[in-house]
XYZ file of C-alpha atoms in Angstrom:
661
model
C -34.215 -40.073 -231.934
C -31.129 -40.011 -234.298
C -29.560 -36.823 -232.985
C -30.034 -35.070 -229.784
C -30.276 -31.747 -231.356
C -30.464 -30.352 -234.686
C -31.385 -27.231 -236.397
C -29.945 -25.000 -238.959
C -26.899 -23.229 -238.397
C -29.044 -19.370 -238.050
C -31.190 -20.959 -235.374
C -28.070 -22.652 -233.660
C -26.760 -19.241 -233.735
C -29.697 -17.524 -231.908
C -30.423 -20.555 -229.515
C -28.617 -20.377 -225.846
C -25.862 -22.687 -224.628
C -28.063 -23.542 -221.484
C -31.063 -24.711 -223.977
C -28.993 -26.357 -226.317
C -27.347 -28.362 -223.423
C -30.998 -28.959 -222.141
C -31.796 -30.984 -225.368
C -28.615 -33.186 -225.213
C -29.228 -33.950 -221.620
C -32.634 -34.928 -222.294
C -31.751 -36.919 -225.267
C -28.895 -38.983 -223.056
C -31.598 -39.812 -220.486
C -34.048 -40.843 -222.901
C -31.585 -43.194 -225.009
C -30.916 -44.834 -221.494
C -27.665 -44.270 -221.001
C -26.122 -44.568 -217.451
C -25.226 -41.443 -215.257
C -24.448 -38.199 -217.190
C -21.232 -37.224 -215.776
C -20.017 -33.646 -215.416
C -17.334 -33.894 -217.586
C -19.775 -34.879 -220.743
C -21.449 -31.809 -219.907
C -18.401 -29.621 -219.610
C -17.286 -31.344 -223.105
C -20.503 -30.293 -224.666
C -20.599 -26.746 -223.392
C -17.052 -26.269 -225.024
C -18.340 -27.879 -228.240
C -21.326 -25.730 -228.517
C -19.075 -22.540 -227.885
C -16.591 -23.450 -230.428
C -19.041 -23.959 -233.093
C -20.928 -20.580 -232.153
C -17.721 -18.888 -232.636
C -16.834 -20.845 -235.923
C -20.082 -20.007 -237.439
C -20.294 -16.314 -236.215
C -16.891 -15.615 -238.219
C -16.101 -15.899 -241.845
C -18.499 -19.180 -242.389
C -21.452 -16.850 -241.662
C -20.768 -14.602 -244.708
C -20.553 -18.158 -246.917
C -24.488 -18.505 -246.121
C -23.490 -21.282 -243.997
C -26.359 -20.010 -242.072
C -28.458 -22.075 -244.078
C -26.085 -25.268 -243.191
C -27.904 -27.637 -241.059
C -25.921 -28.782 -237.771
C -26.852 -32.307 -235.564
C -25.261 -32.770 -232.194
C -24.657 -36.548 -230.818
C -25.760 -38.092 -233.682
C -26.406 -42.050 -233.109
C -24.008 -44.639 -235.118
C -26.258 -47.874 -233.454
C -23.850 -50.504 -235.248
C -21.079 -49.031 -232.652
C -23.706 -48.001 -229.697
C -21.718 -44.666 -230.469
C -22.711 -40.978 -231.462
C -21.267 -38.605 -233.461
C -19.999 -35.302 -231.859
C -21.341 -33.110 -234.625
C -22.383 -33.520 -238.148
C -22.417 -30.497 -240.461
C -24.652 -30.834 -243.957
C -23.591 -28.260 -246.167
C -25.777 -28.199 -249.293
C -23.570 -30.410 -251.192
C -21.617 -32.441 -248.529
C -21.572 -34.253 -245.379
C -18.971 -33.165 -242.667
C -18.213 -35.337 -239.715
C -16.603 -33.878 -236.513
C -15.195 -35.601 -233.726
C -14.108 -33.202 -230.847
C -10.874 -34.093 -228.454
C -11.338 -31.353 -225.838
C -8.395 -30.414 -224.466
C -6.028 -32.595 -226.973
C -2.706 -31.224 -227.999
C -1.829 -33.956 -230.209
C -4.291 -36.538 -232.979
C -4.173 -39.717 -231.662
C -4.271 -43.036 -234.599
C -7.365 -44.312 -232.517
C -9.095 -40.981 -232.711
C -8.809 -40.926 -236.503
C -9.641 -44.279 -237.007
C -12.870 -43.420 -234.947
C -13.948 -40.422 -236.940
C -13.234 -42.562 -240.202
C -15.144 -45.309 -239.175
C -18.101 -43.220 -238.423
C -17.982 -41.798 -242.026
C -17.628 -45.598 -243.532
C -20.824 -46.393 -241.826
C -22.586 -43.432 -243.082
C -21.521 -44.366 -246.653
C -22.367 -48.173 -246.291
C -25.683 -47.855 -243.859
C -27.189 -44.608 -244.198
C -29.856 -44.185 -246.678
C -29.385 -40.307 -246.757
C -25.800 -40.467 -247.461
C -25.591 -42.831 -249.996
C -23.738 -41.243 -253.081
C -22.779 -38.357 -251.047
C -19.399 -36.751 -250.168
C -18.638 -37.616 -246.842
C -15.710 -35.507 -245.280
C -14.152 -36.831 -241.414
C -12.909 -33.990 -239.166
C -10.786 -34.472 -235.997
C -10.551 -31.630 -233.722
C -7.667 -31.262 -231.287
C -8.785 -28.286 -229.480
C -5.395 -27.293 -228.268
C -3.247 -29.180 -231.136
C -0.628 -27.194 -232.595
C -1.270 -27.361 -236.275
C -4.016 -27.913 -238.743
C -3.872 -30.467 -241.748
C -6.039 -30.929 -245.021
C -4.906 -34.162 -246.386
C -4.752 -35.042 -250.303
C -7.853 -36.710 -251.686
C -8.008 -40.364 -252.001
C -9.546 -42.654 -254.652
C -12.482 -43.207 -252.475
C -15.155 -40.767 -254.108
C -17.375 -40.477 -251.216
C -15.450 -41.015 -247.900
C -12.334 -38.448 -247.831
C -9.429 -38.528 -246.039
C -9.253 -37.481 -242.332
C -8.746 -33.937 -241.888
C -7.261 -32.281 -238.819
C -7.996 -29.145 -236.882
C -7.493 -27.214 -233.844
C -10.136 -24.850 -232.152
C -8.555 -21.647 -233.669
C -8.494 -23.054 -237.420
C -11.527 -24.768 -237.611
C -13.830 -22.175 -239.530
C -11.019 -22.503 -242.366
C -10.747 -26.084 -242.394
C -14.513 -26.345 -242.775
C -14.601 -23.463 -245.295
C -12.077 -25.680 -247.315
C -14.049 -29.022 -246.766
C -17.232 -26.916 -248.033
C -16.099 -25.462 -250.815
C -13.148 -28.169 -252.235
C -15.779 -31.226 -251.967
C -18.752 -29.660 -253.983
C -20.987 -31.698 -256.131
C -23.397 -29.156 -257.956
C -25.573 -32.092 -258.796
C -26.258 -32.745 -255.307
C -28.589 -31.026 -253.179
C -29.115 -32.567 -249.553
C -32.359 -32.127 -247.881
C -31.400 -31.838 -244.412
C -34.784 -33.073 -242.906
C -34.914 -36.129 -245.420
C -31.104 -36.796 -244.477
C -32.029 -36.705 -240.864
C -35.039 -39.184 -241.209
C -33.260 -41.387 -243.448
C -32.976 -44.919 -242.242
C -29.868 -46.187 -240.981
C -29.516 -49.962 -241.624
C -26.295 -51.669 -240.253
C -24.999 -54.891 -240.876
C -23.089 -55.713 -237.433
C -20.297 -58.339 -236.767
C -21.193 -61.008 -234.523
C -18.963 -59.445 -231.931
C -20.538 -55.917 -232.653
C -24.167 -57.619 -232.297
C -23.366 -59.748 -229.282
C -22.188 -56.260 -227.695
C -25.377 -54.637 -228.864
C -27.719 -57.221 -227.637
C -25.952 -56.934 -224.141
C -26.442 -53.619 -223.700
C -30.161 -53.534 -224.369
C -30.480 -52.937 -227.831
C -32.714 -55.450 -230.049
C -32.014 -56.895 -233.324
C -33.778 -54.735 -235.580
C -32.009 -51.836 -234.336
C -28.818 -53.265 -235.503
C -29.406 -54.804 -238.336
C -30.354 -54.096 -242.042
C -34.320 -53.837 -242.807
C -33.964 -55.998 -245.811
C -34.840 -59.735 -246.364
C -32.256 -60.644 -243.839
C -33.501 -58.814 -241.031
C -36.989 -60.038 -241.885
C -35.714 -63.797 -241.818
C -34.038 -63.417 -238.644
C -37.315 -61.885 -236.947
C -39.080 -64.315 -238.165
C -36.901 -67.281 -236.931
C -37.005 -65.425 -233.692
C -40.765 -65.196 -233.674
C -40.950 -68.972 -234.485
C -38.500 -69.817 -231.222
C -40.336 -67.423 -229.010
C -43.575 -68.934 -229.563
C -42.228 -72.508 -229.215
C -40.971 -71.403 -225.707
C -44.063 -69.833 -224.610
C -46.172 -73.257 -225.634
C -43.413 -75.390 -223.901
C -43.734 -73.068 -220.448
C -47.854 -73.260 -220.856
C -48.238 -76.469 -221.741
C -45.140 -77.799 -219.654
C -43.627 -79.834 -221.926
C -39.932 -79.979 -223.539
C -39.343 -78.896 -226.997
C -36.071 -78.999 -229.215
C -35.902 -76.791 -232.209
C -33.266 -77.277 -235.318
C -32.380 -73.895 -236.944
C -30.741 -74.114 -240.054
C -29.341 -71.331 -242.148
C -26.705 -70.712 -245.221
C -23.329 -69.283 -243.889
C -23.454 -65.743 -242.649
C -27.367 -65.941 -242.490
C -27.134 -64.975 -238.633
C -27.857 -68.053 -236.928
C -25.484 -66.975 -234.237
C -27.191 -63.818 -233.841
C -30.735 -65.220 -233.662
C -29.347 -67.663 -231.142
C -27.867 -64.780 -229.215
C -30.717 -62.605 -229.375
C -33.384 -65.623 -227.820
C -30.562 -66.061 -224.780
C -30.834 -62.276 -224.044
C -34.532 -62.228 -224.053
C -35.287 -62.550 -220.108
C -39.218 -62.361 -221.019
C -38.982 -65.730 -222.585
C -37.618 -67.603 -219.600
C -38.932 -66.277 -216.243
C -36.738 -63.160 -216.040
C -33.365 -64.700 -216.261
C -30.781 -65.043 -219.227
C -30.622 -68.296 -221.067
C -27.173 -69.880 -221.847
C -25.364 -69.449 -225.420
C -23.299 -72.819 -225.655
C -20.708 -73.309 -228.015
C -17.787 -75.824 -228.706
C -16.020 -73.347 -230.464
C -13.447 -72.403 -228.310
C -11.991 -69.298 -229.831
C -15.599 -68.127 -230.537
C -16.437 -68.294 -226.765
C -13.087 -66.576 -225.672
C -13.584 -63.791 -228.449
C -17.134 -62.955 -227.215
C -16.452 -62.986 -223.775
C -13.704 -60.812 -223.883
C -15.625 -58.774 -226.170
C -18.600 -58.380 -224.042
C -16.000 -57.690 -221.082
C -14.262 -54.784 -222.700
C -17.617 -53.414 -223.981
C -19.555 -53.759 -220.486
C -16.554 -52.403 -218.599
C -16.291 -49.193 -220.875
C -19.915 -48.418 -220.502
C -20.034 -48.841 -216.789
C -16.791 -47.524 -215.815
C -15.343 -50.525 -213.952
C -12.534 -52.924 -214.479
C -12.309 -55.477 -217.217
C -12.016 -58.368 -214.624
C -15.371 -57.002 -212.994
C -16.557 -57.278 -216.591
C -15.650 -60.712 -217.198
C -17.103 -61.636 -213.802
C -20.163 -60.145 -215.367
C -20.972 -61.549 -218.731
C -19.343 -65.216 -217.825
C -22.460 -66.910 -217.778
C -23.967 -65.347 -221.040
C -21.673 -67.577 -223.128
C -20.386 -70.856 -222.097
C -18.237 -73.259 -223.888
C -20.265 -76.792 -224.070
C -17.611 -78.708 -222.726
C -17.672 -76.752 -219.620
C -21.259 -77.075 -219.032
C -21.291 -80.623 -219.858
C -18.340 -80.871 -216.678
C -20.551 -78.767 -214.549
C -23.815 -81.198 -215.003
C -23.218 -84.295 -216.410
C -21.864 -86.089 -213.340
C -24.333 -84.950 -211.077
C -27.228 -86.973 -212.448
C -29.861 -85.338 -209.992
C -28.923 -81.925 -210.712
C -30.976 -79.885 -213.517
C -29.182 -76.618 -214.996
C -30.740 -73.350 -213.851
C -31.364 -72.690 -217.322
C -34.445 -73.780 -219.212
C -33.505 -72.081 -222.635
C -30.248 -73.215 -223.829
C -28.937 -72.310 -227.234
C -26.190 -74.432 -228.909
C -24.057 -72.910 -231.939
C -22.740 -75.019 -234.502
C -24.731 -78.276 -232.949
C -23.465 -80.116 -236.033
C -20.186 -80.107 -234.530
C -21.023 -81.726 -231.223
C -18.598 -84.788 -230.680
C -19.608 -88.155 -231.034
C -19.631 -91.096 -228.657
C -15.994 -91.992 -229.640
C -14.464 -88.121 -229.160
C -16.073 -87.997 -225.888
C -14.642 -90.866 -224.441
C -11.154 -90.004 -226.069
C -11.727 -86.507 -224.283
C -13.333 -87.029 -221.248
C -13.973 -90.549 -220.795
C -17.463 -90.103 -221.386
C -19.558 -93.205 -222.958
C -22.133 -91.329 -224.526
C -22.123 -88.479 -227.691
C -22.767 -85.002 -227.030
C -26.072 -84.824 -228.657
C -27.044 -87.318 -226.188
C -25.489 -85.855 -222.733
C -26.986 -82.268 -223.761
C -30.557 -83.606 -223.962
C -30.169 -85.719 -220.817
C -29.243 -82.988 -218.881
C -32.416 -80.396 -220.184
C -34.658 -83.700 -219.485
C -34.098 -83.409 -215.881
C -36.006 -80.598 -215.679
C -39.841 -81.764 -214.042
C -41.761 -79.634 -216.357
C -40.725 -77.589 -219.341
C -37.485 -76.906 -221.188
C -36.281 -75.564 -224.716
C -33.250 -76.840 -226.470
C -32.348 -74.468 -229.648
C -29.711 -76.355 -231.951
C -28.013 -74.214 -234.631
C -27.005 -75.918 -237.593
C -24.424 -74.926 -240.034
C -24.697 -76.930 -243.183
C -21.023 -78.092 -244.723
C -19.047 -76.818 -241.495
C -18.220 -80.026 -240.182
C -14.353 -79.647 -239.968
C -12.883 -82.136 -237.774
C -12.951 -85.752 -236.751
C -14.981 -86.705 -234.033
C -17.874 -84.245 -235.024
C -21.054 -86.219 -234.879
C -23.034 -84.219 -237.591
C -26.870 -84.242 -237.529
C -27.387 -87.945 -237.683
C -26.298 -88.268 -234.022
C -29.068 -85.672 -232.836
C -31.525 -87.825 -234.939
C -30.276 -91.210 -233.333
C -30.496 -89.524 -229.447
C -33.775 -88.277 -229.701
C -35.454 -91.289 -231.826
C -33.725 -93.880 -229.298
C -33.751 -91.644 -225.815
C -36.050 -88.664 -225.972
C -39.517 -89.782 -227.930
C -41.480 -87.839 -225.240
C -39.857 -84.276 -226.539
C -41.551 -82.102 -229.342
C -39.175 -81.837 -232.301
C -39.117 -78.437 -234.589
C -37.354 -78.460 -237.522
C -36.942 -76.336 -241.158
C -38.104 -77.977 -244.127
C -34.068 -78.450 -245.338
C -33.503 -80.876 -242.505
C -36.131 -82.759 -244.072
C -35.016 -82.825 -247.291
C -31.560 -82.083 -247.305
C -29.891 -78.946 -249.038
C -26.697 -77.062 -249.672
C -27.199 -75.362 -246.402
C -27.107 -78.255 -244.452
C -24.492 -79.886 -246.492
C -27.093 -82.397 -247.940
C -27.399 -83.996 -244.213
C -30.817 -84.743 -243.146
C -31.907 -85.207 -239.043
C -33.551 -88.275 -240.358
C -33.286 -90.480 -242.935
C -36.673 -91.467 -242.465
C -39.164 -89.720 -239.372
C -39.921 -92.054 -236.811
C -43.599 -92.870 -236.371
C -43.031 -92.344 -232.933
C -41.942 -89.036 -232.807
C -43.946 -85.588 -232.634
C -42.041 -83.858 -235.588
C -43.312 -80.643 -236.684
C -41.987 -78.630 -240.027
C -41.504 -74.831 -239.575
C -39.959 -72.909 -242.533
C -39.255 -70.112 -240.447
C -36.605 -72.092 -238.514
C -34.433 -71.931 -242.008
C -32.320 -68.337 -242.694
C -32.012 -68.518 -246.227
C -30.359 -64.873 -246.563
C -26.669 -64.067 -245.644
C -26.339 -60.849 -243.686
C -22.331 -61.089 -243.154
C -21.813 -59.445 -246.223
C -23.883 -56.355 -246.828
C -22.119 -56.029 -250.346
C -23.428 -59.623 -251.772
C -25.967 -61.941 -250.237
C -25.357 -65.039 -252.719
C -21.582 -65.346 -251.776
C -22.573 -68.794 -250.277
C -24.283 -69.874 -253.337
C -21.400 -68.734 -255.165
C -18.938 -70.661 -252.636
C -21.125 -73.488 -252.990
C -20.907 -73.919 -256.749
C -16.993 -73.256 -256.702
C -16.453 -76.185 -254.285
C -19.076 -78.464 -256.225
C -16.906 -78.371 -259.306
C -19.583 -76.484 -260.952
C -17.750 -73.542 -262.465
C -20.389 -72.385 -264.815
C -22.687 -71.846 -262.742
C -20.216 -69.971 -259.967
C -19.514 -67.892 -263.099
C -23.278 -67.043 -263.568
C -23.680 -66.206 -259.811
C -20.759 -63.879 -259.608
C -21.652 -61.871 -262.677
C -25.136 -61.356 -261.691
C -24.830 -61.084 -257.861
C -21.439 -60.165 -256.747
C -20.641 -56.826 -258.459
C -20.417 -55.377 -255.202
C -18.333 -57.702 -253.335
C -14.617 -57.313 -254.345
C -12.942 -60.504 -255.014
C -9.853 -61.498 -256.937
C -6.866 -63.877 -256.975
C -3.110 -63.132 -257.284
C 0.003 -65.396 -257.444
C 1.586 -62.862 -255.273
C 1.658 -62.831 -251.593
C 2.828 -59.176 -251.298
C 0.219 -58.353 -253.626
C -2.494 -59.706 -251.715
C -1.513 -57.846 -248.632
C -1.125 -54.613 -250.375
C -4.603 -55.181 -251.928
C -5.800 -55.674 -248.274
C -3.904 -52.626 -246.872
C -5.406 -50.215 -249.487
C -8.694 -51.065 -247.978
C -7.736 -50.899 -244.343
C -9.678 -47.724 -243.277
C -11.229 -46.884 -239.884
C -11.943 -49.781 -237.822
C -12.338 -52.158 -240.657
C -10.947 -54.926 -240.150
C -8.288 -56.790 -242.430
C -6.563 -60.111 -241.894
C -4.810 -63.493 -243.541
C -6.342 -66.863 -243.311
C -5.528 -70.332 -244.452
C -6.712 -73.975 -244.338
C -4.832 -75.978 -241.088
C -3.971 -78.273 -243.760
C -1.853 -75.878 -245.715
C 1.374 -76.415 -244.159
C 3.582 -75.427 -246.866
C 2.845 -71.866 -246.886
C 5.331 -72.100 -244.100
C 7.852 -71.508 -247.219
C 6.261 -67.852 -247.382
C 6.790 -66.983 -243.554
C 3.204 -67.796 -242.779
C 2.759 -70.787 -240.079
C -0.673 -72.473 -239.573
C 0.623 -75.040 -236.414
C 1.517 -71.633 -234.393
C -1.094 -71.125 -231.841
C -2.702 -67.899 -232.586
C -4.031 -65.785 -229.774
C -7.423 -65.158 -230.650
C -8.455 -62.331 -228.731
C -5.699 -60.103 -229.581
C -6.124 -61.206 -233.315
C -9.762 -60.491 -233.497
C -10.077 -57.769 -230.845
C -6.992 -55.516 -230.678
C -6.191 -52.338 -232.611
C -3.845 -51.666 -235.666
C -0.968 -50.606 -233.256
C -0.729 -54.510 -231.763
C 1.601 -56.537 -233.479
C -0.291 -59.420 -232.709
C -3.645 -58.149 -234.201
C -4.978 -59.368 -237.762
C -3.794 -56.061 -239.034
C -0.037 -56.776 -239.230
C -0.839 -59.237 -241.518
C 2.174 -61.622 -239.639
C -0.150 -64.267 -238.282
C -3.116 -66.419 -240.084
C -5.921 -67.686 -238.686
C -7.048 -71.068 -239.758
C -10.788 -72.561 -239.892
C -10.617 -73.664 -236.466
C -9.982 -70.016 -235.164
C -12.374 -68.003 -237.578
C -15.237 -70.380 -237.751
C -18.095 -68.176 -236.579
C -16.338 -65.145 -237.061
C -15.740 -62.528 -239.700
C -13.678 -59.826 -240.774
C -14.344 -57.039 -243.208
C -11.588 -57.613 -245.709
C -9.676 -61.126 -245.876
C -7.007 -62.689 -247.674
C -7.159 -66.639 -248.089
C -4.030 -68.201 -248.640
C -4.786 -71.090 -250.978
C -2.748 -74.388 -249.678
C -1.864 -77.656 -251.678
C -4.072 -79.679 -249.385
C -7.001 -78.671 -251.909
C -5.792 -78.493 -255.486
C -7.804 -78.721 -258.964
C -7.091 -81.364 -261.393
C -8.701 -81.071 -265.057
C -9.736 -84.391 -265.626
C -10.772 -85.472 -261.797
C -11.943 -82.181 -260.145
C -10.935 -81.545 -256.650
C -8.096 -83.747 -255.266
C -6.940 -83.896 -251.523
C -3.798 -84.146 -249.704
C -2.623 -84.228 -246.133
C 1.044 -82.902 -245.242
C 2.943 -85.591 -243.339
C 6.572 -85.826 -242.672
C 8.036 -84.530 -245.479
C 5.719 -85.215 -248.267
C 1.666 -85.073 -249.700
C -0.310 -87.841 -249.330
C -3.590 -88.594 -250.551
C -6.893 -88.458 -248.949
C -8.850 -91.233 -249.728
C -11.479 -90.955 -246.792
C -14.766 -89.679 -248.076
C -15.584 -87.968 -244.475
C -11.641 -86.568 -244.428
C -12.347 -85.121 -248.371
C -15.519 -83.188 -246.893
C -13.794 -81.888 -243.956
C -11.139 -80.616 -246.412
C -14.102 -78.865 -248.628
C -15.656 -77.799 -245.257
C -12.557 -75.934 -244.311
C -12.190 -73.997 -247.835
C -16.160 -73.186 -247.309
C -15.467 -71.631 -243.868
C -12.586 -69.762 -244.983
C -14.008 -68.660 -248.209
C -17.210 -66.936 -246.551
C -15.557 -64.935 -243.596
C -15.363 -61.538 -245.729
C -18.207 -59.101 -245.335
C -16.702 -56.803 -247.796
C -14.250 -58.338 -250.042
C -11.701 -61.152 -250.574
C -8.240 -61.941 -251.977
C -7.291 -65.471 -252.788
C -3.403 -65.755 -253.194
C -2.692 -68.953 -255.114
C 1.166 -69.554 -254.734
C 3.389 -69.860 -257.731
C 4.992 -72.702 -256.580
C 9.097 -73.358 -256.712
C 9.986 -76.082 -259.499
C 13.215 -76.866 -256.928
C 10.756 -77.778 -253.672
C 8.878 -81.108 -254.485
C 6.254 -80.271 -251.750
C 5.379 -76.914 -253.608
C 5.703 -77.504 -257.285
C 3.898 -75.183 -259.484
C 1.629 -77.980 -261.027
C 0.348 -78.013 -257.514
C -1.230 -74.562 -257.709
C -1.865 -73.506 -261.563
C -4.531 -75.561 -262.195
C -6.325 -74.237 -259.117
C -5.740 -70.340 -260.141
C -7.080 -71.285 -263.660
C -10.182 -72.871 -262.142
C -10.817 -69.826 -259.910
C -10.673 -67.442 -263.130
C -12.976 -70.284 -264.822
C -15.172 -69.289 -262.156
C -15.363 -65.646 -262.864
C -13.062 -64.551 -260.166
C -10.530 -61.879 -261.895
C -6.930 -61.883 -261.292
C -5.617 -58.567 -259.968
C -3.456 -56.637 -262.120
C -0.001 -55.469 -261.279
C 0.058 -52.007 -259.868
């Protein structure tokens, strides 16, 4: 049930307030919301009265009785509901009421605009339609009808008080008329809604009780996600039934939903004896951001403090180092969780890094499997593998998992995707075993590979494009760009101001913008951007545009360490001189030390630099601009030749240069 109440305006006027309130209350209860509060009923009652008064006035003579009205219309991605949607014959009017409001708050404007953007992007019935956001502050002094924008579908936010709402609706209905469009209200209201949530939104929705299919697009991506979930679920059920231990390796291209698949497995209580599993990650920023996002959402939904919310969600997502600290030293204690999902498992520490950090003389893969092996009967360990995303020294990679299993855990069942046996670009060319040991039970399961990107709802082939670009295959990259990336905005510029302006022009609703850069791009400091500063991850990713610490302000830059596993809607990648293109040799690698750039000759460190840019080039959901500095002949650390060939190479790959305004 997408809307709690829906009917044409004529029937709406002839239906009593109590009857409509009854339908809204019934819908509220059936949607598994918590206790219906009296102030919500009062707000509904006033909204109904306002709408009845509006439609009984001048609008009635404009054939508005044939329009269609939907109350409490669901936006699953946001776990929100639109107060009212009015379907004229030619446009969609989206109304957000603020009962008693005397001023129009920025957050409320962004909220109603974001609803409209969601309808444009994810609701099949709204595709190609004019959508108008209206914020109704019932006691506001003035109404405001804005000038049109470039966007042909979502218009700017209209502001109205209670008394002038009828006039504003009339203006919208006749100002935005597309005579070629005739909206069928029943078809519109029943059209599929296929959102692509961010990982933060997905985690919040799963924790609130929704499932993956409810919050994701019904295309190849969600089918792939569902198949992977069922494959892991079957492995868990088999382990429980046969009292055995299984490790599953899930692979996938960047943005394919590996983290989402893992969160879905962890949150399904039926899979692991009524308790939640645990989601582990060595990615500190990801853990902190997900925890805080879950806590804020839980607090808002349950009317409790954020401190209470943080306590509630603290065991759902854990830092792998904390998990190891809790169990490794106590050799006799098995963890309470029988299902453990480890995100970005290829980044687990090797033995040398474990010794340096915690004086533990074992690699993290070996320690994690040893801890789960303490269970007397069954256990399942799910390792999520992101190929080509090892970005720091001390990360063990796939080979260490294979070594630990072959030497210490031959009694475990091993399930892998075919990609881990063959090695392809989604695994960074790496394999779990160079040759599968004869003493292991290894089962290939093609459903354990996620091959379709669900990060960008505008283009599913961005990871292939990025792979070709970084492998010095410009012709292949251009071919992918020309064939598949028409809906994904991408460009490059030599001006930081132009890049920022490009982002600001696309900042609408709660769609998030931000600057990213490699941690090795040390000399963008000359342009006012510092990659060495400690970023406040939570504020940067979660806080609104009014907060100077947020990504919206375009003052702080997120490096690969801050943003891996997360995403923004629109990003600017600030290209550094640590990865530069040369016409004769292809990519060249540099490390800035002291006052000079130094050659990087170590093969593994070269891979790290490529992987940094792989991460940064695949963080955008809707579009990406790449800023390549012009350099400065008077600064030996920023000479133009460090950047010019890179800009030319990006153009050769098909990326257009932004035109001057």
